[in-house]
Every structure is written in C-alpha cells, then in structure tokens.
Amino acid sequence: PDKPISPRFPILVRPTAIISGFGRGSSELGIPTANVESNEVLNSLETGVYFGYYLPSNELNQVYAMSMSLGYNPFYGNLIEKAVEIHIIHDFKGKSFYGCNISFVILGYLRPELNFSSLQVLIDEINKDVEITKQLCSKEGYLSY
Ligand code: RBF
Ligand code: MG
C-alpha cells in the first residue's frame, strides 16, 4: 500500500535507554522487541503500531527497518503504563540491546492496537505489520537519516 506520510512524521527519537520488557517477545511470540523508555514525544502519540528505521550508532549510513508497538498490549490484559517496543527487522544473532541507548525514526502509523482471539492471531498480525514495514521502508528509502 502506498501510504502518504502524514506531516507529523518523520519523528526522530534521539538516543533512548532500553529497559527490560516482559520477556515474552522472544520466547512466547518469536518476535523479539527492544523496550524503549518513553519520553514526551512518544507519550503524545496515539497508541498503535508504527513503522520506521532503527539507526545504529556504530554503523554509518546503515539503517534497519523496524515495527513499533506503542500502547497497553490489550492482548495481555492491558498494562498500566504505555509500553514502547520496537522490533528491528534484522538478525542480530542473539545480541542483546539491554544497557544500550538507541535512536530511531518513526515514519508512519499502521494500525490501532487490538485484542485478538488467540496468540496465533496476534503473531500473524504482527508478522503482517513486519511485511508491510519492509515494503514501505524499501519504497520510501529514508536512507539519509
Ligand atoms: N500487543 C497487543 O496486545 N495488540 C496488538 O495489536 C499488538 N501489536 C503489535 C505489533 C507489533 C509490530 C509488535 C512488535 C508488538 C505488538 N504487540 C501487540 C505487543 C506484543 O504483545 C508484545 O510485543 C509482547 O507481548 C512482548 O512484550
Ligand atoms: Mg521486549
């Protein structure tokens, strides 16, 4: 799908700490996420699923597509605090992001957060988000950030 980029995007998120998550991204879903400390800008966004690029600080001219979940994870019965989690579309061979600060750019909104009838449906939907992210990111090519 050719989604126009809304004027509020891109949103650059400067180096932000990774905090520990619930430990179920990798184990239960097979979709690891880095849980990011929230800030004013992220807090001001509506909950939902977004796409963009992760900007590694140690590799110049390199970006990796990422899908971001922002919200209360209704499938898991709603968190008390908004969680910001990014799934980077790259095989980091088990590298952990704990203790790192990461930068990323949010390019657009994909869909609202939803509850699903089963874990498998949640996983399927996230995998669809990842496919859409790959398509949009390869098209839009914001490789200059
Ligand atoms: N959790 C939900 O409860 N509903 C969602 O619609 C939802 N969408 C997500 C989309 C993406 C791209 C990602 C990475 C995560 C999503 N999650 C969603 C969060 C998921 O439940 C969470 O990553 C795991 O529970 C690990 O904390
Ligand atoms: Mg996580």
Tab-separated table of C-alpha atoms in Angstrom, residues 23-127:
chain	number	residue	atom	x	y	z
A	23	GLY	CA	10.491	-11.395	28.490
A	24	ARG	CA	7.782	-12.809	26.273
A	25	GLY	CA	8.651	-11.149	22.954
A	26	SER	CA	11.316	-13.676	22.003
A	27	SER	CA	10.126	-16.653	23.974
A	28	GLU	CA	6.376	-16.576	23.556
A	29	LEU	CA	5.922	-14.756	20.261
A	30	GLY	CA	9.227	-15.415	18.480
A	31	ILE	CA	9.258	-11.675	17.821
A	32	PRO	CA	11.916	-10.025	19.988
A	33	THR	CA	11.361	-6.397	20.899
A	34	ALA	CA	13.589	-3.807	22.485
A	35	ASN	CA	11.578	-1.979	25.123
A	36	VAL	CA	12.316	1.719	24.977
A	37	GLU	CA	11.962	4.261	27.748
A	38	SER	CA	9.142	6.624	26.878
A	39	ASN	CA	9.510	10.375	26.512
A	40	GLU	CA	7.269	13.364	25.883
A	41	VAL	CA	7.107	12.907	22.138
A	42	LEU	CA	6.337	9.200	22.332
A	43	ASN	CA	3.781	9.833	25.055
A	44	SER	CA	1.995	12.326	22.863
A	45	LEU	CA	1.417	9.806	20.075
A	46	GLU	CA	-1.767	7.815	19.900
A	47	THR	CA	-1.420	4.145	20.746
A	48	GLY	CA	-0.956	1.785	17.864
A	49	VAL	CA	1.561	0.197	15.555
A	50	TYR	CA	4.090	2.323	13.668
A	51	PHE	CA	6.950	1.712	11.257
A	52	GLY	CA	10.288	3.335	10.693
A	53	TYR	CA	14.012	2.825	10.897
A	54	TYR	CA	16.365	1.927	13.700
A	55	LEU	CA	19.557	3.981	13.383
A	56	PRO	CA	22.546	2.083	14.764
A	57	SER	CA	25.057	4.438	16.340
A	58	ASN	CA	28.040	2.314	15.421
A	59	GLU	CA	27.351	1.856	11.728
A	60	LEU	CA	27.404	4.901	9.498
A	61	ASN	CA	24.997	5.016	6.580
A	62	GLN	CA	23.154	1.976	7.822
A	63	VAL	CA	19.525	1.767	8.870
A	64	TYR	CA	17.276	-1.178	9.647
A	65	ALA	CA	13.534	-1.250	9.181
A	66	MET	CA	11.565	-1.594	12.397
A	67	SER	CA	7.952	-2.001	13.528
A	68	MET	CA	6.974	-0.297	16.761
A	69	SER	CA	4.193	-1.095	19.182
A	70	LEU	CA	3.051	1.782	21.395
A	71	GLY	CA	0.441	1.133	23.987
A	72	TYR	CA	-1.048	-1.143	26.559
A	73	ASN	CA	-0.844	-4.592	24.920
A	74	PRO	CA	-4.587	-5.336	25.220
A	75	PHE	CA	-3.996	-8.980	24.317
A	76	TYR	CA	-2.171	-9.325	27.619
A	77	GLY	CA	-4.913	-7.647	29.598
A	78	ASN	CA	-3.665	-4.048	29.407
A	79	LEU	CA	-0.537	-2.700	31.021
A	80	ILE	CA	-0.751	0.132	33.498
A	81	GLU	CA	1.816	2.196	31.652
A	82	LYS	CA	2.192	2.710	27.936
A	83	ALA	CA	4.932	0.490	26.556
A	84	VAL	CA	7.119	1.442	23.617
A	85	GLU	CA	8.607	-1.598	21.944
A	86	ILE	CA	10.466	-1.873	18.715
A	87	HIS	CA	11.040	-4.966	16.653
A	88	ILE	CA	14.067	-4.450	14.423
A	89	ILE	CA	13.910	-6.378	11.178
A	90	HIS	CA	17.389	-7.821	11.162
A	91	ASP	CA	19.047	-10.940	12.539
A	92	PHE	CA	21.284	-9.721	15.345
A	93	LYS	CA	22.278	-13.294	16.202
A	94	GLY	CA	21.066	-13.067	19.750
A	95	LYS	CA	22.732	-9.732	20.532
A	96	SER	CA	21.037	-8.058	23.467
A	97	PHE	CA	20.128	-4.389	23.489
A	98	TYR	CA	19.907	-4.121	27.252
A	99	GLY	CA	22.018	-1.257	28.523
A	100	CYS	CA	22.215	0.379	25.112
A	101	ASN	CA	20.788	3.682	24.018
A	102	ILE	CA	19.139	3.512	20.646
A	103	SER	CA	17.974	6.065	18.116
A	104	PHE	CA	15.200	5.576	15.643
A	105	VAL	CA	12.930	7.462	13.320
A	106	ILE	CA	9.193	6.886	13.121
A	107	LEU	CA	7.860	7.286	9.593
A	108	GLY	CA	4.215	6.423	9.889
A	109	TYR	CA	1.236	4.810	11.552
A	110	LEU	CA	-0.029	1.371	10.524
A	111	ARG	CA	-2.994	0.439	12.718
A	112	PRO	CA	-4.533	0.683	16.188
A	113	GLU	CA	-3.619	-1.751	18.957
A	114	LEU	CA	-6.043	-4.618	19.078
A	115	ASN	CA	-7.052	-7.550	21.171
A	116	PHE	CA	-7.046	-10.904	19.374
A	117	SER	CA	-8.837	-14.196	19.840
A	118	SER	CA	-5.630	-16.208	20.184
A	119	LEU	CA	-1.886	-15.916	20.497
A	120	GLN	CA	-1.510	-17.261	16.962
A	121	VAL	CA	-3.686	-14.465	15.558
A	122	LEU	CA	-1.591	-11.873	17.428
A	123	ILE	CA	1.584	-13.386	15.975
A	124	ASP	CA	0.099	-13.488	12.455
A	125	GLU	CA	-0.955	-9.835	12.712
A	126	ILE	CA	2.478	-8.741	13.913
A	127	ASN	CA	4.071	-10.654	11.056
